[in-house]
PDB file of N, CA, C and O in Angstrom:
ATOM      1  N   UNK M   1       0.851  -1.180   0.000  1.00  0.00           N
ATOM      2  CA  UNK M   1       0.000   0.000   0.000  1.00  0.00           C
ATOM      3  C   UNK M   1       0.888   1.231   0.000  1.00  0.00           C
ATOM      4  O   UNK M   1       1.443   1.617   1.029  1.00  0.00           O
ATOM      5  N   UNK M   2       1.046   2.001  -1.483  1.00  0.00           N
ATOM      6  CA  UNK M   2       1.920   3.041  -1.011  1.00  0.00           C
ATOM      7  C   UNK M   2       1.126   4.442  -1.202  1.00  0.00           C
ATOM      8  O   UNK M   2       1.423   5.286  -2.047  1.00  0.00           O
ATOM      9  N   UNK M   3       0.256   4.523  -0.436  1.00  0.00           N
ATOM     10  CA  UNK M   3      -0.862   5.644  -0.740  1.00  0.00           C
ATOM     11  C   UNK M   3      -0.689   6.254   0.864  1.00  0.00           C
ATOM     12  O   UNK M   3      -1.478   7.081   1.321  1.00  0.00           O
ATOM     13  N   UNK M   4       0.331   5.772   1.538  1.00  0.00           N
ATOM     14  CA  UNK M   4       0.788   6.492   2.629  1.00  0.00           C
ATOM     15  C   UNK M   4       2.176   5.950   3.287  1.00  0.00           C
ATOM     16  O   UNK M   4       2.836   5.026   2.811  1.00  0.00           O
ATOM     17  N   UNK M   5       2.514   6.703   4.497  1.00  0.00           N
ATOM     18  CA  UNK M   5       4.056   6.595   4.802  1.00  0.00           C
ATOM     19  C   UNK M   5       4.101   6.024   6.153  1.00  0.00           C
ATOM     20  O   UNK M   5       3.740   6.900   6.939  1.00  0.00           O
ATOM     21  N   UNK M   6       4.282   5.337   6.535  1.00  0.00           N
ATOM     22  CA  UNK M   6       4.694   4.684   8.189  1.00  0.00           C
ATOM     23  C   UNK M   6       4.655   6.025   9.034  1.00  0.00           C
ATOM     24  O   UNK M   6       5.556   6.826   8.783  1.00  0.00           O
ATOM     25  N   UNK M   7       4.009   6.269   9.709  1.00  0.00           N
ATOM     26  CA  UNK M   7       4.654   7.376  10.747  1.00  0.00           C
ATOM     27  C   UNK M   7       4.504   6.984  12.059  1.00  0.00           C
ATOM     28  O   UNK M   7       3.964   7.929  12.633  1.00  0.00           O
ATOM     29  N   UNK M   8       4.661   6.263  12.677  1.00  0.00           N
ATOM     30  CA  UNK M   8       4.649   5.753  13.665  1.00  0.00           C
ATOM     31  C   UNK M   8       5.296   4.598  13.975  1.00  0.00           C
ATOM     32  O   UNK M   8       5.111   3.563  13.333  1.00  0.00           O
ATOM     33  N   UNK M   9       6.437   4.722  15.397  1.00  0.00           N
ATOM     34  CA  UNK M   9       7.335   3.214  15.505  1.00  0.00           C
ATOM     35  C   UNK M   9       6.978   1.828  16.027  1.00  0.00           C
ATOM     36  O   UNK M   9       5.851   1.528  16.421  1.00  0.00           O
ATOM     37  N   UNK M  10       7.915   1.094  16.002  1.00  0.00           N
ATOM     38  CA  UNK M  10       7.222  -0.330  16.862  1.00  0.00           C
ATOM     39  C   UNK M  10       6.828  -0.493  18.238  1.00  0.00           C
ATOM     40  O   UNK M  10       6.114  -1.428  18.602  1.00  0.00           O
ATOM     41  N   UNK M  11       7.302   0.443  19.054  1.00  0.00           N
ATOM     42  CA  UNK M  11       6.659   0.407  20.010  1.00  0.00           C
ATOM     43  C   UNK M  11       5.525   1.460  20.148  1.00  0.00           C
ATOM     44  O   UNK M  11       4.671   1.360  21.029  1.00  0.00           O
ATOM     45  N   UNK M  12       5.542   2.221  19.468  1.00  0.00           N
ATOM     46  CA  UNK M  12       4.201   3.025  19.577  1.00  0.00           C
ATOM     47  C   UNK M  12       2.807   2.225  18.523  1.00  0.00           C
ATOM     48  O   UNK M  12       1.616   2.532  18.573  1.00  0.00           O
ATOM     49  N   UNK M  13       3.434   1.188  17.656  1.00  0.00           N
ATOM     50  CA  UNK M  13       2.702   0.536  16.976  1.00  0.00           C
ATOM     51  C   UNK M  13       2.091  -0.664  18.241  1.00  0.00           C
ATOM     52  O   UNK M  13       0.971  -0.769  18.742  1.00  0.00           O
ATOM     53  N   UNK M  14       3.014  -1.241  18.405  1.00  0.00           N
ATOM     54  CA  UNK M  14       2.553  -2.293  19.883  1.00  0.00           C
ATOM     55  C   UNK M  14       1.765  -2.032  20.863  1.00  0.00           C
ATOM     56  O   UNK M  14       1.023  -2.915  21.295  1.00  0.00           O
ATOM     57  N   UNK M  15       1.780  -0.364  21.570  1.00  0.00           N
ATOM     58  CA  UNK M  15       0.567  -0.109  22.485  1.00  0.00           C
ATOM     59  C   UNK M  15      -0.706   0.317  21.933  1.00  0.00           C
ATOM     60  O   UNK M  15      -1.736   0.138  22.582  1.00  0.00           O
ATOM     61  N   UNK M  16      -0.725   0.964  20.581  1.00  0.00           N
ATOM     62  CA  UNK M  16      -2.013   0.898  20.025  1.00  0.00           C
ATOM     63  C   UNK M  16      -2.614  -0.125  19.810  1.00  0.00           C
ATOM     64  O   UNK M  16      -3.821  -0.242  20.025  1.00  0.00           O
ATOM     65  N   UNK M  17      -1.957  -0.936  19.402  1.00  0.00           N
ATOM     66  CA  UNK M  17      -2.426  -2.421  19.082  1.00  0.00           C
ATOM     67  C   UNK M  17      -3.124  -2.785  20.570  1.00  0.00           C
ATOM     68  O   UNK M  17      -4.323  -3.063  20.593  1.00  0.00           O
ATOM     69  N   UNK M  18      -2.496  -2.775  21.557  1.00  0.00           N
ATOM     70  CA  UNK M  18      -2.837  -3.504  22.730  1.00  0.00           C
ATOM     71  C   UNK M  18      -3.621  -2.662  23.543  1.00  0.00           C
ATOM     72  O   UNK M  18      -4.116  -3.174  24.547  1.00  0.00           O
ATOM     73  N   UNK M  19      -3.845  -1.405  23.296  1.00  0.00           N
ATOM     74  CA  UNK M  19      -4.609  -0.460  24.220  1.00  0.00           C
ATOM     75  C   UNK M  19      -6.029  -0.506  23.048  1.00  0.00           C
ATOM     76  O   UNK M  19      -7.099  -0.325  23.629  1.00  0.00           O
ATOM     77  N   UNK M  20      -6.141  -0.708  21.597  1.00  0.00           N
ATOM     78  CA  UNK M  20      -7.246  -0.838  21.435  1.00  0.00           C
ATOM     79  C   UNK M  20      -7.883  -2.024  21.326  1.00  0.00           C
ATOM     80  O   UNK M  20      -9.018  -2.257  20.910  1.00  0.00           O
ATOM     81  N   UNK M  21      -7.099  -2.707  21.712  1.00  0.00           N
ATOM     82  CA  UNK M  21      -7.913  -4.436  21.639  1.00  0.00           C
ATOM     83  C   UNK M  21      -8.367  -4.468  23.418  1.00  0.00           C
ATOM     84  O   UNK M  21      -9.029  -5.416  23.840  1.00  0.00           O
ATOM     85  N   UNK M  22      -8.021  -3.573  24.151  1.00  0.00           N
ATOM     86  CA  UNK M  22      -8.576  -3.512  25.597  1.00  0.00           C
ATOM     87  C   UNK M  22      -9.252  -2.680  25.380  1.00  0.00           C
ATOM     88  O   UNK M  22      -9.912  -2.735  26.417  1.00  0.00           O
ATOM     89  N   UNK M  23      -9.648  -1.922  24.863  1.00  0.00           N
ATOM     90  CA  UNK M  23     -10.594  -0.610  24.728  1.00  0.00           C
ATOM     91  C   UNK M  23     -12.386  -1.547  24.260  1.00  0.00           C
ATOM     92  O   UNK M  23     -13.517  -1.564  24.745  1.00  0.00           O
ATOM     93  N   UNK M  24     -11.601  -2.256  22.943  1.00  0.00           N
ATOM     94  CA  UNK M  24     -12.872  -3.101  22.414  1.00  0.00           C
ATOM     95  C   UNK M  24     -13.527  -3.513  23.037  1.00  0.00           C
ATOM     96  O   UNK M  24     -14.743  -3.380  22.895  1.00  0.00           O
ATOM     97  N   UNK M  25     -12.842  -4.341  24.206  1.00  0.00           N
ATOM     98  CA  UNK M  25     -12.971  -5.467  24.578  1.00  0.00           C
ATOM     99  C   UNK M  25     -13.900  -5.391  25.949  1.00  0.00           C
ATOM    100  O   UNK M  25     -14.882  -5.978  26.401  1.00  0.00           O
ATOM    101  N   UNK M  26     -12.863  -4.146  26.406  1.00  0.00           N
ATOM    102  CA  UNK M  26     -13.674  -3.747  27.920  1.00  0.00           C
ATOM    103  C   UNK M  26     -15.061  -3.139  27.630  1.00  0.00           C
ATOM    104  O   UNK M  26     -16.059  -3.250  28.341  1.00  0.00           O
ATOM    105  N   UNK M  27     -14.910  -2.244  26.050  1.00  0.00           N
ATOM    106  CA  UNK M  27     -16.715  -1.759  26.350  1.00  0.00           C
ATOM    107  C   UNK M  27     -17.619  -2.530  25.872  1.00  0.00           C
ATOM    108  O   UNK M  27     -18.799  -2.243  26.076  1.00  0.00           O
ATOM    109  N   UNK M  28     -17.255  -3.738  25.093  1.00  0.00           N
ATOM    110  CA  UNK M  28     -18.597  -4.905  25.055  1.00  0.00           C
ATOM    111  C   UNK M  28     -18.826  -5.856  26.123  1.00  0.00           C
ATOM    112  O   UNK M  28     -19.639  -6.775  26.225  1.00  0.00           O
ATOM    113  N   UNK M  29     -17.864  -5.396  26.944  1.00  0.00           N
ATOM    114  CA  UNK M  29     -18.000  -6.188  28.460  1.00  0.00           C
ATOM    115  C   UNK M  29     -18.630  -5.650  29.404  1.00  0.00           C
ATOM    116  O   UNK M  29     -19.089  -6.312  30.334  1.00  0.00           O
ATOM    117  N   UNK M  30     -18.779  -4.008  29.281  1.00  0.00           N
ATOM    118  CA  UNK M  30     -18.933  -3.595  30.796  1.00  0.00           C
ATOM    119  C   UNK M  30     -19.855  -2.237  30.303  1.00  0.00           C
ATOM    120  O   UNK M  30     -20.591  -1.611  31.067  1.00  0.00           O
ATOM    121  N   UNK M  31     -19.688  -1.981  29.126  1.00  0.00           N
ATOM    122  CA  UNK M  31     -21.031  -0.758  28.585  1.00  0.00           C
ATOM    123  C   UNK M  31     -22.479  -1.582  27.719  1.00  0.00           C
ATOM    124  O   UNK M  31     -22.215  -2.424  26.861  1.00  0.00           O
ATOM    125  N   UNK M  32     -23.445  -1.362  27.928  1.00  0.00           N
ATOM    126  CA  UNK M  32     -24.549  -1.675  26.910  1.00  0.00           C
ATOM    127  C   UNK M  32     -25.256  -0.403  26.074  1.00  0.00           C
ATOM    128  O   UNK M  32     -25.091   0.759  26.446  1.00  0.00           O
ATOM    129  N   UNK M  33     -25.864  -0.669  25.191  1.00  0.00           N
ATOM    130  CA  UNK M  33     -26.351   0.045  24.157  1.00  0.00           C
ATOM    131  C   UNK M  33     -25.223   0.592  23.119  1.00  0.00           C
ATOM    132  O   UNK M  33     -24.196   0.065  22.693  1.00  0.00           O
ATOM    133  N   UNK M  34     -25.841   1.891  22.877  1.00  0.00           N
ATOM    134  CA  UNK M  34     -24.817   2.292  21.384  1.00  0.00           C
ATOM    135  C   UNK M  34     -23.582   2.778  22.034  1.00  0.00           C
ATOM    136  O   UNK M  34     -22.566   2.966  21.365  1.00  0.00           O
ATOM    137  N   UNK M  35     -23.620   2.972  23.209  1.00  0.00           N
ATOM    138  CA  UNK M  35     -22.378   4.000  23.985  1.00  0.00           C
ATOM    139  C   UNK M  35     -21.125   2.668  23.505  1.00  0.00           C
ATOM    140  O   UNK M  35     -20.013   2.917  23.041  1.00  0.00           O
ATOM    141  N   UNK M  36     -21.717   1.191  23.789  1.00  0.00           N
ATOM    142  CA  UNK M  36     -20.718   0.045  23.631  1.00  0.00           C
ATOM    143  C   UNK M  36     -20.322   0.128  22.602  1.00  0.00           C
ATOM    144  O   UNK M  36     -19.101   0.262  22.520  1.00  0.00           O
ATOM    145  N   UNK M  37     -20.970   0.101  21.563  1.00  0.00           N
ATOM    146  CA  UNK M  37     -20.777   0.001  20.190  1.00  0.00           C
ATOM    147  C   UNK M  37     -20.315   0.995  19.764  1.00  0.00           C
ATOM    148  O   UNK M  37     -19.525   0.866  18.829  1.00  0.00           O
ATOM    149  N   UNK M  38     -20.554   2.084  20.166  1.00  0.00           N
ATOM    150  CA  UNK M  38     -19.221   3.714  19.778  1.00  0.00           C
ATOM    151  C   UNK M  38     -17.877   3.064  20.449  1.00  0.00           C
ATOM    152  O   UNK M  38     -17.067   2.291  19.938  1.00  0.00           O
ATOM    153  N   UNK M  39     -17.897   3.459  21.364  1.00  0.00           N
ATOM    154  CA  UNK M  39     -16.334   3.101  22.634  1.00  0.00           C
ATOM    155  C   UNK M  39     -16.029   1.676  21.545  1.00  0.00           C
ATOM    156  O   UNK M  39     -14.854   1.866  21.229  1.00  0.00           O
ATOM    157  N   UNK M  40     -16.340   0.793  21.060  1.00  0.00           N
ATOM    158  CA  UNK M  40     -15.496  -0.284  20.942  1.00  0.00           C
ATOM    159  C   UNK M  40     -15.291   0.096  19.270  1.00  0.00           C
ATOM    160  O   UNK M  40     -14.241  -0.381  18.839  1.00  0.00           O
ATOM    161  N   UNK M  41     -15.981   0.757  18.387  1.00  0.00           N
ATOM    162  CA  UNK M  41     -15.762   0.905  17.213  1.00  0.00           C
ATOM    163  C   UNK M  41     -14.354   2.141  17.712  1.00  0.00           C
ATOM    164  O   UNK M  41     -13.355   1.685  17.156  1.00  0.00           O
ATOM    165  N   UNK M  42     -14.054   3.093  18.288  1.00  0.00           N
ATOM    166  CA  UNK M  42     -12.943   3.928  18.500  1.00  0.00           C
ATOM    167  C   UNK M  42     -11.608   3.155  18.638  1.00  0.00           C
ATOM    168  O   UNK M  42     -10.537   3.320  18.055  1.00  0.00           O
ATOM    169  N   UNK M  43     -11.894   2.483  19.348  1.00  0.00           N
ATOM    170  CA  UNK M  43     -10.754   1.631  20.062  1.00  0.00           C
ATOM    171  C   UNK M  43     -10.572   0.499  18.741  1.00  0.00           C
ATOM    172  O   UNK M  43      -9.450   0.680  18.268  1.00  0.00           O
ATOM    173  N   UNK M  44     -11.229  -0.486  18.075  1.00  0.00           N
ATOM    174  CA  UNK M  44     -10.776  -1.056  17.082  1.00  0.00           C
ATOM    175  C   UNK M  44     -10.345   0.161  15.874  1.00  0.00           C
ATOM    176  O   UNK M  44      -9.633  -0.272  14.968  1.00  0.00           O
ATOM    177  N   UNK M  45     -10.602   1.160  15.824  1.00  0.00           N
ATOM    178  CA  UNK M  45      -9.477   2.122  14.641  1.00  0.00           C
ATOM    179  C   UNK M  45      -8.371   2.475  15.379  1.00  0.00           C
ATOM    180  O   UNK M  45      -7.301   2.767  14.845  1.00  0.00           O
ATOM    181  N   UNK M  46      -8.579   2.470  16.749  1.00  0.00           N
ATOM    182  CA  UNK M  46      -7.234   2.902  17.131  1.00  0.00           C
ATOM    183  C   UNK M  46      -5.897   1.808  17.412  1.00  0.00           C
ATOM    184  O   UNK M  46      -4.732   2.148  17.615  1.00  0.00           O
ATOM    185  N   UNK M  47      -6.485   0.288  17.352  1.00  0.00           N
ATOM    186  CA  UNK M  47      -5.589  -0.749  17.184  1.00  0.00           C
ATOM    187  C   UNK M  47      -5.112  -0.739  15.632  1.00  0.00           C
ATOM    188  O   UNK M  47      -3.926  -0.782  15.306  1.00  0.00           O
ATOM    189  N   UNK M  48      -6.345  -0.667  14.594  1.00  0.00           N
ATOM    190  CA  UNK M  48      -6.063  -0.441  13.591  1.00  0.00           C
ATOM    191  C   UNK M  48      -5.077   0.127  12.959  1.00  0.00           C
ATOM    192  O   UNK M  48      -4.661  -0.451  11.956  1.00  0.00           O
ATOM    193  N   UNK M  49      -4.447   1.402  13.375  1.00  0.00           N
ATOM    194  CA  UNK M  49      -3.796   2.437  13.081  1.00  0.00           C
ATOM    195  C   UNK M  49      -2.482   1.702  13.579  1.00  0.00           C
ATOM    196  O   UNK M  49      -1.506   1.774  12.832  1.00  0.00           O
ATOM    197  N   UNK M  50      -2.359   0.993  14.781  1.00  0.00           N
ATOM    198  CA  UNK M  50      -1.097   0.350  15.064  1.00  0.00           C
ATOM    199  C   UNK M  50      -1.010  -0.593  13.859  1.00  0.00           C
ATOM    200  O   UNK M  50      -0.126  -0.501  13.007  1.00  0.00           O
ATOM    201  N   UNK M  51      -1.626  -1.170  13.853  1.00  0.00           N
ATOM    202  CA  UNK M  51      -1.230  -2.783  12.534  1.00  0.00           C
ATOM    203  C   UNK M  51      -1.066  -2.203  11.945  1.00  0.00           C
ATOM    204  O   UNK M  51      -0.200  -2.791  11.297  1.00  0.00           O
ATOM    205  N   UNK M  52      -1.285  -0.686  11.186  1.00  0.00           N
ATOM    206  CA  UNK M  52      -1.018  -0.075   9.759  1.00  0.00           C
ATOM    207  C   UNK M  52       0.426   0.264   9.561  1.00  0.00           C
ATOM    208  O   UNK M  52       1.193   0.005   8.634  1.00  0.00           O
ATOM    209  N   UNK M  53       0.625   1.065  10.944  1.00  0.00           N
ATOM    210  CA  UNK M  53       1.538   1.863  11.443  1.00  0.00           C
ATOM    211  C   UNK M  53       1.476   2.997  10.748  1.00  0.00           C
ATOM    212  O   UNK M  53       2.515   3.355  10.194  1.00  0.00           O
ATOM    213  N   UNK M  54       0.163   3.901  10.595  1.00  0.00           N
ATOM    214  CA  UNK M  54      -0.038   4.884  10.000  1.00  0.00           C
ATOM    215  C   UNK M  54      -1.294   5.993  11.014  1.00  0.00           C
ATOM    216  O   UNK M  54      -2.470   5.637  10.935  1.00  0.00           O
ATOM    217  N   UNK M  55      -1.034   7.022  11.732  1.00  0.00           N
ATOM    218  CA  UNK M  55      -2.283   7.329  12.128  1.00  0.00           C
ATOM    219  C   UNK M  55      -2.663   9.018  11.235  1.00  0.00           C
ATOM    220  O   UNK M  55      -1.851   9.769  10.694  1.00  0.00           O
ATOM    221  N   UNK M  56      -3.263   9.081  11.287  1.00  0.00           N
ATOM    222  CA  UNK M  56      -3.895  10.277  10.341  1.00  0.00           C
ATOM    223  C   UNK M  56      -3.566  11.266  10.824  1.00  0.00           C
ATOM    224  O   UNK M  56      -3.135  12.221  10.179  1.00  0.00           O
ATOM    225  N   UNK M  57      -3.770  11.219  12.659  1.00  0.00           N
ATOM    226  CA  UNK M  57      -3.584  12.710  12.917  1.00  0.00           C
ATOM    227  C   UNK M  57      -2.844  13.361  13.452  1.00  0.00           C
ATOM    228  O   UNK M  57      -2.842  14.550  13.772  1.00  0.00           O
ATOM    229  N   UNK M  58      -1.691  11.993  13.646  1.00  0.00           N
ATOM    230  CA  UNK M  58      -0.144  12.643  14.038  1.00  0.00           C
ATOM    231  C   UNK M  58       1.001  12.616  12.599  1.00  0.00           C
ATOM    232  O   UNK M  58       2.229  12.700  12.554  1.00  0.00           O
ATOM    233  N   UNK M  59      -0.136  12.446  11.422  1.00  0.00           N
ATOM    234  CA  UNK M  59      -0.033  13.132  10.273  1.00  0.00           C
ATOM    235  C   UNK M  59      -0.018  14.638   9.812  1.00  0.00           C
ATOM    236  O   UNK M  59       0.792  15.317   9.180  1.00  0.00           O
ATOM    237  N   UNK M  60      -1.249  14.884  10.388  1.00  0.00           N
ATOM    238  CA  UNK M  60      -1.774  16.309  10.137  1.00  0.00           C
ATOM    239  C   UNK M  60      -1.598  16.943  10.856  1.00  0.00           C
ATOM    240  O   UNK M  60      -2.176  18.001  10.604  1.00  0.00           O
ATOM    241  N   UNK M  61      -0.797  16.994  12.225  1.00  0.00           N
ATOM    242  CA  UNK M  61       0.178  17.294  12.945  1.00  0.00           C
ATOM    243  C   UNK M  61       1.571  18.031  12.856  1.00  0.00           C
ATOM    244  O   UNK M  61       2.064  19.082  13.265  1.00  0.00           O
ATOM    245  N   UNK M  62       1.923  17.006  12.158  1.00  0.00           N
ATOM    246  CA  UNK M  62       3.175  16.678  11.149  1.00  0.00           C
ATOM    247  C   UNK M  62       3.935  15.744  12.287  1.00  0.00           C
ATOM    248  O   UNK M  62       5.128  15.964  12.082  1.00  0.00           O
ATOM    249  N   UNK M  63       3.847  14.986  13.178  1.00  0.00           N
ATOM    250  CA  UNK M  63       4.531  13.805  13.955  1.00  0.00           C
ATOM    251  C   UNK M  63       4.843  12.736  13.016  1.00  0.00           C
ATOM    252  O   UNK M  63       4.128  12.445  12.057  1.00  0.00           O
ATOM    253  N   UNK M  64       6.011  12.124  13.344  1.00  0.00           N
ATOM    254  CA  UNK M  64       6.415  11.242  12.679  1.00  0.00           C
ATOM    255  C   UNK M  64       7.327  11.402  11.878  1.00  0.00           C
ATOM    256  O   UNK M  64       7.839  12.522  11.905  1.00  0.00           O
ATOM    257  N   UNK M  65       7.949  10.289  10.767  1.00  0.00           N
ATOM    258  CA  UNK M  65       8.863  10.476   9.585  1.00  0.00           C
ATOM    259  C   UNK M  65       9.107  11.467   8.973  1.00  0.00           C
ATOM    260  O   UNK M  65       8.529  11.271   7.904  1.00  0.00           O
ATOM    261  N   UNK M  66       9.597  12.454   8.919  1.00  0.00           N
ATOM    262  CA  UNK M  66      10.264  13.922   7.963  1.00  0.00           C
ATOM    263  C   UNK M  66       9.366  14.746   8.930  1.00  0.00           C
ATOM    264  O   UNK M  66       9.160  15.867   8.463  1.00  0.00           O
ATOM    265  N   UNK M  67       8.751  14.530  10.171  1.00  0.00           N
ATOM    266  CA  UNK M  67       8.162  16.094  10.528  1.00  0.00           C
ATOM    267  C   UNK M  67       8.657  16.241  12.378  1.00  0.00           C
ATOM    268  O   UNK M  67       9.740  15.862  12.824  1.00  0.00           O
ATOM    269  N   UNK M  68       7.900  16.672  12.928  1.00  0.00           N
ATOM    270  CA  UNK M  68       8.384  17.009  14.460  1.00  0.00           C
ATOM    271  C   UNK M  68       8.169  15.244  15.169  1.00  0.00           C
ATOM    272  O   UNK M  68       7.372  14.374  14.816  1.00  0.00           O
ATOM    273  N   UNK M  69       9.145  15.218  16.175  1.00  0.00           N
ATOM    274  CA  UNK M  69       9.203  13.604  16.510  1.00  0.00           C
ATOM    275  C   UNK M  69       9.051  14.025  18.167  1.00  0.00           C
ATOM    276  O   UNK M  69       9.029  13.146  19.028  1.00  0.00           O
TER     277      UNK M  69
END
């Protein structure tokens, strides 16, 4: 996929990964209604963004590769 650039490292890739698979996880466990289903849809883009190793808005920021670190 070269329609974007890595900006984010392996360990900042590793706690997204693991802080949104607890995010998911805890609000279909412990919230009901849509509040669950918001809170756990946030948290699976924000694991997401680790497996990519791309996040949008420490893009538009400029964080990351060629900008402020």
């Amino acid at each position: 996929m070269g329609f974007y650039r890595k900006n984010i490292g392996g360990l900042h890739q590793a706690l997204r990964v693991a802080l949104g698979i607890a995010v998911t996880i805890g609000a279909l466990v412990y919230l009901t209604g849509i509040a669950a289903w918001l809170v756990a849809l946030g948290g699976a883009s924000f694991a997401l963004t680790g497996l990519v190793g791309y996040c949008p808005m420490c893009a538009m920021a400029g964080v990351g590769k060629g900008g402020v670190s």
